[in-house]
Tab-separated table of C-alpha atoms in Angstrom:
chain	number	residue	atom	x	y	z
H	1	UNK	CA	85.735	6.355	132.434
H	2	UNK	CA	87.882	6.500	135.368
H	3	UNK	CA	91.299	5.580	136.029
H	4	UNK	CA	91.733	3.147	133.090
H	5	UNK	CA	90.845	5.999	130.803
H	6	UNK	CA	93.344	8.118	132.377
H	7	UNK	CA	96.203	5.423	132.252
H	8	UNK	CA	95.638	4.581	128.487
H	9	UNK	CA	95.411	8.261	127.662
H	10	UNK	CA	98.754	9.016	129.374
H	11	UNK	CA	100.219	5.786	127.428
H	12	UNK	CA	99.035	7.319	123.869
H	13	UNK	CA	100.166	10.623	124.525
H	14	UNK	CA	103.545	9.176	125.385
H	15	UNK	CA	103.640	7.471	122.237
H	16	UNK	CA	103.001	10.440	120.240
H	17	UNK	CA	105.512	12.587	122.203
H	18	UNK	CA	108.359	9.864	121.802
H	19	UNK	CA	107.706	9.901	118.079
H	20	UNK	CA	106.635	6.233	118.127
H	21	UNK	CA	103.458	7.360	116.677
H	22	UNK	CA	101.769	10.350	114.706
H	23	UNK	CA	98.383	9.729	116.216
H	24	UNK	CA	96.246	6.929	117.412
H	25	UNK	CA	93.054	5.793	118.985
H	26	UNK	CA	92.293	3.316	121.625
H	27	UNK	CA	88.758	1.922	122.372
H	28	UNK	CA	87.766	-0.658	124.866
H	29	UNK	CA	84.584	-2.333	125.447
H	30	UNK	CA	83.719	-4.355	128.449
H	31	UNK	CA	80.427	-6.063	128.798
H	32	UNK	CA	78.745	-4.087	126.028
H	33	UNK	CA	79.898	-0.837	127.428
H	34	UNK	CA	82.944	1.125	126.241
H	35	UNK	CA	85.120	1.782	129.184
H	36	UNK	CA	88.130	3.604	127.128
H	37	UNK	CA	87.989	6.151	124.424
H	38	UNK	CA	91.316	7.631	123.851
H	39	UNK	CA	92.594	9.798	120.904
H	40	UNK	CA	96.060	11.364	120.506
H	41	UNK	CA	98.222	13.105	117.977
H	42	UNK	CA	97.317	14.211	114.341
H	43	UNK	CA	95.659	12.167	111.441
H	44	UNK	CA	97.245	14.391	109.020
H	45	UNK	CA	100.824	15.697	109.708
H	46	UNK	CA	100.662	18.254	106.695
H	47	UNK	CA	97.578	19.956	107.830
H	48	UNK	CA	97.926	19.202	111.564
H	49	UNK	CA	94.330	17.656	111.565
H	50	UNK	CA	93.941	15.925	114.845
H	51	UNK	CA	92.711	12.321	115.566
H	52	UNK	CA	89.338	12.320	116.621
H	53	UNK	CA	87.064	9.347	118.086
H	54	UNK	CA	85.450	9.225	114.481
H	55	UNK	CA	88.621	9.352	112.331
H	56	UNK	CA	88.594	6.261	109.995
H	57	UNK	CA	91.777	4.405	109.209
H	58	UNK	CA	92.535	2.307	106.282
H	59	UNK	CA	93.529	-1.135	107.370
H	60	UNK	CA	94.208	-3.950	105.095
H	61	UNK	CA	93.439	-7.186	106.820
H	62	UNK	CA	91.576	-5.838	109.880
H	63	UNK	CA	88.512	-5.791	107.625
H	64	UNK	CA	88.522	-9.440	107.198
H	65	UNK	CA	87.042	-9.498	110.956
H	66	UNK	CA	84.223	-7.477	109.576
H	67	UNK	CA	83.851	-9.706	106.477
H	68	UNK	CA	83.682	-12.994	108.666
H	69	UNK	CA	81.154	-11.294	110.911
H	70	UNK	CA	78.742	-10.657	107.999
H	71	UNK	CA	79.077	-14.174	107.029
H	72	UNK	CA	78.335	-15.386	110.376
H	73	UNK	CA	75.376	-13.172	110.886
H	74	UNK	CA	73.859	-14.677	107.469
H	75	UNK	CA	74.555	-18.190	108.745
H	76	UNK	CA	72.603	-17.187	111.726
H	77	UNK	CA	69.780	-16.224	109.608
H	78	UNK	CA	69.754	-19.377	107.687
H	79	UNK	CA	70.783	-18.205	104.357
H	80	UNK	CA	73.509	-20.710	104.178
H	81	UNK	CA	75.725	-23.064	106.532
H	82	UNK	CA	79.343	-23.365	106.990
H	83	UNK	CA	79.202	-26.916	105.280
H	84	UNK	CA	77.336	-25.348	102.214
H	85	UNK	CA	79.169	-26.068	99.194
H	86	UNK	CA	80.428	-22.671	97.383
H	87	UNK	CA	78.866	-24.028	93.923
H	88	UNK	CA	75.468	-24.340	95.664
H	89	UNK	CA	75.224	-20.471	95.987
H	90	UNK	CA	77.881	-19.766	93.006
H	91	UNK	CA	77.785	-22.492	90.451
H	92	UNK	CA	80.617	-21.088	88.235
H	93	UNK	CA	83.128	-21.191	91.103
H	94	UNK	CA	83.018	-25.055	90.523
H	95	UNK	CA	85.411	-24.934	87.526
H	96	UNK	CA	88.587	-26.641	87.600
H	97	UNK	CA	87.821	-29.004	90.361
H	98	UNK	CA	86.826	-26.620	92.912
H	99	UNK	CA	83.283	-27.941	93.273
H	100	UNK	CA	84.028	-29.403	96.838
H	101	UNK	CA	85.005	-26.096	98.407
H	102	UNK	CA	82.674	-25.230	101.389
H	103	UNK	CA	81.978	-21.986	103.228
H	104	UNK	CA	84.031	-23.559	106.095
H	105	UNK	CA	87.094	-24.041	103.705
H	106	UNK	CA	86.971	-20.411	102.828
H	107	UNK	CA	86.677	-19.224	106.503
H	108	UNK	CA	89.608	-21.293	107.475
H	109	UNK	CA	91.856	-20.289	104.589
H	110	UNK	CA	91.999	-24.047	103.427
H	111	UNK	CA	89.940	-23.661	100.144
H	112	UNK	CA	93.147	-23.821	98.089
H	113	UNK	CA	92.682	-20.772	96.061
H	114	UNK	CA	95.076	-18.397	98.106
H	115	UNK	CA	96.468	-16.378	95.007
H	116	UNK	CA	95.358	-13.969	92.469
H	117	UNK	CA	96.850	-13.855	88.810
H	118	UNK	CA	100.107	-12.537	88.783
H	119	UNK	CA	99.460	-9.899	86.143
H	120	UNK	CA	96.491	-8.555	88.432
H	121	UNK	CA	96.576	-4.681	88.754
H	122	UNK	CA	95.237	-2.281	91.470
H	123	UNK	CA	92.495	-1.400	88.823
H	124	UNK	CA	91.421	-5.005	88.653
H	125	UNK	CA	91.336	-5.390	92.318
H	126	UNK	CA	88.696	-2.410	92.408
H	127	UNK	CA	86.594	-4.364	89.900
H	128	UNK	CA	84.296	-6.837	91.461
H	129	UNK	CA	83.446	-8.699	88.272
H	130	UNK	CA	87.169	-9.013	87.407
H	131	UNK	CA	88.266	-10.485	90.637
H	132	UNK	CA	85.079	-12.827	90.749
H	133	UNK	CA	85.977	-14.244	87.254
H	134	UNK	CA	89.571	-14.739	88.399
H	135	UNK	CA	88.353	-16.854	91.278
H	136	UNK	CA	86.133	-18.834	88.813
H	137	UNK	CA	89.102	-19.544	86.598
H	138	UNK	CA	91.742	-20.326	89.410
H	139	UNK	CA	92.942	-23.767	89.754
H	140	UNK	CA	93.487	-25.441	93.250
H	141	UNK	CA	96.768	-25.269	95.076
H	142	UNK	CA	95.872	-28.179	97.191
H	143	UNK	CA	92.825	-30.372	97.958
H	144	UNK	CA	90.233	-28.258	99.885
H	145	UNK	CA	90.492	-28.744	103.764
H	146	UNK	CA	93.768	-30.538	103.690
H	147	UNK	CA	96.146	-27.631	104.109
H	148	UNK	CA	95.904	-23.869	105.226
H	149	UNK	CA	97.397	-20.812	103.533
H	150	UNK	CA	96.742	-17.165	104.026
H	151	UNK	CA	94.077	-16.099	101.189
H	152	UNK	CA	95.164	-12.537	101.586
H	153	UNK	CA	93.105	-11.015	98.873
H	154	UNK	CA	91.059	-13.841	97.855
H	155	UNK	CA	89.120	-14.494	101.320
H	156	UNK	CA	87.445	-11.030	100.983
H	157	UNK	CA	86.183	-11.859	97.507
H	158	UNK	CA	85.192	-15.304	98.173
H	159	UNK	CA	83.109	-14.413	101.185
H	160	UNK	CA	81.892	-11.436	99.424
H	161	UNK	CA	80.603	-13.110	96.474
H	162	UNK	CA	79.019	-15.818	98.537
H	163	UNK	CA	77.133	-13.058	100.413
H	164	UNK	CA	76.120	-11.589	97.181
H	165	UNK	CA	74.957	-14.498	95.839
H	166	UNK	CA	72.953	-15.531	98.974
H	167	UNK	CA	71.332	-12.071	99.489
H	168	UNK	CA	71.362	-10.451	96.194
H	169	UNK	CA	73.481	-7.415	97.520
H	170	UNK	CA	76.918	-6.416	97.688
H	171	UNK	CA	78.742	-7.040	100.845
H	172	UNK	CA	79.158	-3.412	101.740
H	173	UNK	CA	75.373	-3.003	101.819
H	174	UNK	CA	74.978	-5.968	103.831
H	175	UNK	CA	77.637	-4.768	106.414
H	176	UNK	CA	75.756	-1.508	106.778
H	177	UNK	CA	72.339	-3.341	107.178
H	178	UNK	CA	72.991	-6.209	109.368
H	179	UNK	CA	76.387	-4.923	111.264
H	180	UNK	CA	77.562	-1.434	111.262
H	181	UNK	CA	73.951	0.092	110.732
H	182	UNK	CA	72.339	-1.627	113.788
H	183	UNK	CA	75.397	-0.681	115.965
H	184	UNK	CA	75.080	2.872	114.737
H	185	UNK	CA	78.858	3.006	113.314
H	186	UNK	CA	77.917	2.940	109.603
H	187	UNK	CA	79.637	6.058	109.241
H	188	UNK	CA	82.873	4.602	110.833
H	189	UNK	CA	83.178	1.082	109.516
H	190	UNK	CA	83.354	0.485	105.789
H	191	UNK	CA	84.569	-1.859	102.959
H	192	UNK	CA	83.903	0.707	100.116
H	193	UNK	CA	83.845	4.152	101.229
H	194	UNK	CA	82.153	7.014	99.604
H	195	UNK	CA	84.678	9.425	97.859
H	196	UNK	CA	82.845	12.312	99.672
H	197	UNK	CA	84.055	10.736	102.937
H	198	UNK	CA	87.762	10.332	102.028
H	199	UNK	CA	88.726	13.705	103.614
H	200	UNK	CA	88.049	11.959	107.013
H	201	UNK	CA	90.638	9.401	106.803
H	202	UNK	CA	93.947	9.374	108.632
H	203	UNK	CA	96.963	9.806	106.019
H	204	UNK	CA	98.971	6.738	105.727
H	205	UNK	CA	102.850	6.739	105.537
H	206	UNK	CA	105.392	4.102	105.190
H	207	UNK	CA	107.851	3.374	107.899
H	208	UNK	CA	111.536	2.848	106.924
H	209	UNK	CA	112.018	-0.357	105.631
H	210	UNK	CA	115.074	-2.372	104.463
H	211	UNK	CA	113.787	-3.823	101.058
H	212	UNK	CA	117.062	-5.680	100.414
H	213	UNK	CA	115.497	-8.650	102.421
H	214	UNK	CA	113.123	-9.409	99.567
H	215	UNK	CA	115.888	-9.392	97.145
H	216	UNK	CA	117.690	-12.263	99.083
H	217	UNK	CA	114.520	-14.487	99.097
H	218	UNK	CA	114.001	-17.179	96.484
H	219	UNK	CA	111.863	-16.274	93.464
H	220	UNK	CA	109.745	-19.485	93.960
H	221	UNK	CA	108.540	-18.769	97.245
H	222	UNK	CA	104.722	-19.366	97.521
H	223	UNK	CA	104.035	-15.899	98.851
H	224	UNK	CA	105.522	-14.304	95.493
H	225	UNK	CA	103.058	-16.667	93.629
H	226	UNK	CA	99.939	-15.354	95.485
H	227	UNK	CA	100.138	-11.843	94.235
H	228	UNK	CA	102.083	-9.394	92.216
H	229	UNK	CA	104.418	-7.065	94.349
H	230	UNK	CA	102.334	-4.068	93.110
H	231	UNK	CA	99.577	-5.404	95.223
H	232	UNK	CA	101.590	-5.647	98.565
H	233	UNK	CA	100.280	-3.296	101.072
H	234	UNK	CA	101.953	0.239	101.095
H	235	UNK	CA	100.728	3.692	101.919
H	236	UNK	CA	100.614	4.761	98.327
H	237	UNK	CA	98.114	1.756	97.591
H	238	UNK	CA	95.980	2.459	100.544
H	239	UNK	CA	95.702	5.994	99.716
H	240	UNK	CA	94.500	5.512	96.108
H	241	UNK	CA	90.985	6.823	95.846
H	242	UNK	CA	89.800	3.848	93.774
H	243	UNK	CA	91.024	1.432	96.443
H	244	UNK	CA	89.256	3.433	99.099
H	245	UNK	CA	86.079	3.412	97.297
H	246	UNK	CA	86.052	-0.173	95.902
H	247	UNK	CA	84.705	-3.072	98.051
H	248	UNK	CA	87.827	-4.955	98.780
H	249	UNK	CA	86.610	-6.904	101.756
H	250	UNK	CA	90.198	-8.249	102.322
H	251	UNK	CA	90.708	-5.076	104.124
H	252	UNK	CA	88.344	-2.129	105.589
H	253	UNK	CA	88.311	1.434	106.638
H	254	UNK	CA	87.403	1.813	110.383
H	255	UNK	CA	87.855	3.559	113.703
H	256	UNK	CA	88.987	2.014	116.729
H	257	UNK	CA	85.685	2.299	118.487
H	258	UNK	CA	83.572	1.014	115.519
H	259	UNK	CA	85.574	-2.262	115.220
H	260	UNK	CA	85.676	-2.442	118.893
H	261	UNK	CA	81.788	-2.191	119.147
H	262	UNK	CA	81.495	-4.736	116.480
H	263	UNK	CA	83.486	-7.256	118.567
H	264	UNK	CA	81.604	-6.259	121.746
H	265	UNK	CA	78.609	-7.219	119.930
H	266	UNK	CA	79.862	-10.576	118.973
H	267	UNK	CA	80.675	-11.220	122.526
H	268	UNK	CA	77.503	-9.883	124.099
H	269	UNK	CA	74.806	-7.302	123.667
H	270	UNK	CA	75.615	-3.559	122.901
H	271	UNK	CA	72.585	-1.210	123.329
H	272	UNK	CA	70.156	-3.767	122.577
H	273	UNK	CA	72.165	-5.543	119.756
H	274	UNK	CA	73.711	-8.918	119.586
H	275	UNK	CA	75.084	-10.013	116.323
H	276	UNK	CA	75.296	-13.841	116.957
H	277	UNK	CA	74.184	-16.347	119.581
H	278	UNK	CA	76.326	-17.485	122.297
H	279	UNK	CA	76.344	-20.907	120.916
H	280	UNK	CA	77.636	-19.642	117.618
H	281	UNK	CA	80.246	-17.481	119.221
H	282	UNK	CA	81.813	-20.471	120.711
H	283	UNK	CA	81.733	-22.454	117.425
H	284	UNK	CA	83.341	-19.534	115.171
H	285	UNK	CA	85.884	-18.862	117.887
H	286	UNK	CA	87.077	-22.446	118.558
H	287	UNK	CA	89.944	-23.884	116.728
H	288	UNK	CA	88.883	-25.057	113.548
H	289	UNK	CA	92.186	-25.853	111.547
H	290	UNK	CA	95.889	-25.804	112.570
H	291	UNK	CA	98.831	-26.338	110.242
H	292	UNK	CA	101.890	-24.669	108.586
H	293	UNK	CA	100.709	-21.822	106.353
H	294	UNK	CA	101.554	-22.878	102.679
H	295	UNK	CA	101.956	-19.277	101.472
H	296	UNK	CA	103.831	-17.510	104.256
H	297	UNK	CA	105.600	-20.579	106.031
H	298	UNK	CA	104.515	-19.933	109.551
H	299	UNK	CA	102.353	-21.859	111.930
H	300	UNK	CA	98.829	-20.868	112.024
H	301	UNK	CA	95.567	-21.607	113.890
H	302	UNK	CA	92.153	-20.642	112.619
H	303	UNK	CA	88.536	-20.380	113.818
H	304	UNK	CA	85.842	-19.657	111.233
H	305	UNK	CA	87.273	-16.458	109.646
H	306	UNK	CA	89.383	-15.512	112.683
H	307	UNK	CA	92.897	-16.235	113.726
H	308	UNK	CA	93.016	-17.802	117.143
H	309	UNK	CA	95.696	-16.759	119.819
H	310	UNK	CA	96.860	-13.139	121.095
H	311	UNK	CA	99.849	-11.411	119.181
H	312	UNK	CA	103.198	-12.622	120.680
H	313	UNK	CA	101.856	-15.766	121.870
H	314	UNK	CA	100.772	-19.292	120.670
H	315	UNK	CA	97.198	-20.465	120.398
H	316	UNK	CA	97.964	-22.924	123.051
H	317	UNK	CA	98.901	-19.970	125.504
H	318	UNK	CA	95.828	-17.763	124.611
H	319	UNK	CA	93.172	-20.015	123.219
H	320	UNK	CA	90.360	-17.691	124.136
H	321	UNK	CA	91.672	-14.920	121.943
H	322	UNK	CA	90.420	-14.372	118.520
H	323	UNK	CA	90.451	-11.647	115.679
H	324	UNK	CA	92.208	-10.549	112.311
H	325	UNK	CA	95.638	-8.999	111.947
H	326	UNK	CA	96.043	-6.063	109.380
H	327	UNK	CA	99.147	-4.718	107.559
H	328	UNK	CA	99.893	-1.065	108.693
H	329	UNK	CA	100.251	-2.060	112.419
H	330	UNK	CA	96.788	-2.748	113.886
H	331	UNK	CA	95.092	-5.457	115.738
H	332	UNK	CA	91.620	-6.166	117.258
H	333	UNK	CA	91.368	-8.355	120.334
H	334	UNK	CA	87.828	-9.303	121.669
H	335	UNK	CA	87.427	-11.761	124.608
H	336	UNK	CA	84.347	-14.379	124.127
H	337	UNK	CA	82.497	-15.907	126.967
H	338	UNK	CA	83.512	-19.435	128.245
H	339	UNK	CA	81.732	-22.645	127.205
H	340	UNK	CA	80.363	-23.054	130.525
H	341	UNK	CA	77.306	-21.220	131.672
H	342	UNK	CA	79.039	-19.636	134.507
H	343	UNK	CA	79.668	-15.899	134.234
H	344	UNK	CA	83.003	-14.280	133.266
H	345	UNK	CA	84.536	-11.089	131.925
H	346	UNK	CA	83.900	-10.300	128.225
H	347	UNK	CA	86.097	-7.722	126.801
H	348	UNK	CA	86.602	-6.259	123.233
H	349	UNK	CA	90.080	-4.509	122.829
H	350	UNK	CA	90.646	-2.872	119.673
H	351	UNK	CA	92.675	-0.053	119.075
H	352	UNK	CA	94.095	2.133	116.089
H	353	UNK	CA	96.789	4.308	115.312
H	354	UNK	CA	97.782	6.629	112.470
H	355	UNK	CA	100.966	6.984	110.466
H	356	UNK	CA	103.828	6.160	112.639
H	357	UNK	CA	107.883	6.540	111.546
H	358	UNK	CA	108.500	3.493	113.407
H	359	UNK	CA	107.369	-0.241	112.836
H	360	UNK	CA	107.803	-0.963	116.451
H	361	UNK	CA	104.787	-2.804	117.782
H	362	UNK	CA	105.824	-3.326	121.403
H	363	UNK	CA	104.901	-0.275	123.551
H	364	UNK	CA	103.128	-0.158	126.933
H	365	UNK	CA	99.749	0.662	125.050
H	366	UNK	CA	100.314	-2.197	122.461
H	367	UNK	CA	101.201	-4.850	125.210
H	368	UNK	CA	98.158	-4.103	127.186
H	369	UNK	CA	95.722	-3.294	124.478
H	370	UNK	CA	95.229	-4.716	120.992
H	371	UNK	CA	96.600	-1.920	118.845
H	372	UNK	CA	96.212	-1.097	115.112
H	373	UNK	CA	98.845	1.179	113.876
H	374	UNK	CA	98.428	2.605	110.063
H	375	UNK	CA	101.278	4.045	108.262
H	376	UNK	CA	103.692	1.125	108.551
H	377	UNK	CA	104.699	-1.181	105.633
H	378	UNK	CA	102.943	-4.465	105.430
H	379	UNK	CA	104.427	-7.403	106.791
H	380	UNK	CA	103.373	-11.076	107.219
H	381	UNK	CA	103.079	-10.621	110.951
H	382	UNK	CA	101.425	-7.185	111.179
H	383	UNK	CA	98.807	-5.956	113.408
H	384	UNK	CA	95.627	-7.803	114.573
H	385	UNK	CA	92.015	-7.567	115.477
H	386	UNK	CA	91.469	-10.122	118.109
H	387	UNK	CA	88.976	-10.940	120.888
H	388	UNK	CA	89.229	-13.272	123.829
H	389	UNK	CA	87.028	-15.248	125.925
H	390	UNK	CA	87.909	-16.043	129.320
H	391	UNK	CA	88.289	-19.569	130.275
């Protein structure tokens, strides 16, 4: 893999030696070929188990990139469209005035149902029927398509139930059959992960965090109405066996090379597999909605299921970058092709890293490559999984 592999390995080793990371993975794809495959440090500090290229990490919202990808594959197959009303597939969802919500609204976080009931427990989140019923009973926060707000938990269940109604299969099965299986990463990219495989996961730890900042926030902030504090991402929540085993497609468990391979197969062909057409790639990675996030209060720009713009920049500065952030300090960044037929570089740059005692995300590796760090507390601006198409 040459000089790039060596440079990234040196940067990863330095992050571990400095104490900024316990362990990490870095995977880089270019034109459908993996050009960097780096690991460093340990997946479990207690046992000394090392990080290997196939070590899965639990990421909270990184998995939304895979959730959106499943939807796009099914749209490509003609099972539904972006402007299909959700009630056409899932009639019960139309209660309380939600009959106008479309698949496009769901993918752009403009559906108007960003919250779960404030008495929702972790056990409820692990029960698909309970979460589906909660969405059916939900009332709109705004008229669909008129505002945007991050649907932190509900995005995964909305897309997942749309997928289940369209195919008759749970989204984890569709992920395996249509995405991870054809890409030969079915044992590294999961929604619900079999308990027999939990021992392979990197162990999560929370970085030190000053919780007093939450105490100073007004109690009526929308973010506090979207989910109870017990569901906020933490190492303890992300280490629960029921959370790891359940289909919760607002997040996922993955290695760096698995999610990088998925993004590479969105951008182009990987060992004979391409997930969506070039035309659909351009459609889903174009800006579909921009506005102030009604839940977290920051500017946002969405394609269809992917956030637009590289972490640390604006969508205007990096309009060809797309992907998904994830609590725990991770990001994914692929680079889709241009709208013109002229050739250009296409790169998928996702990385992962294990429990870190630091919540810093600026390091040589993180600046150069999209990184995902586990073991950090959830924050609104956490890590990302992004891709980018050269202009």
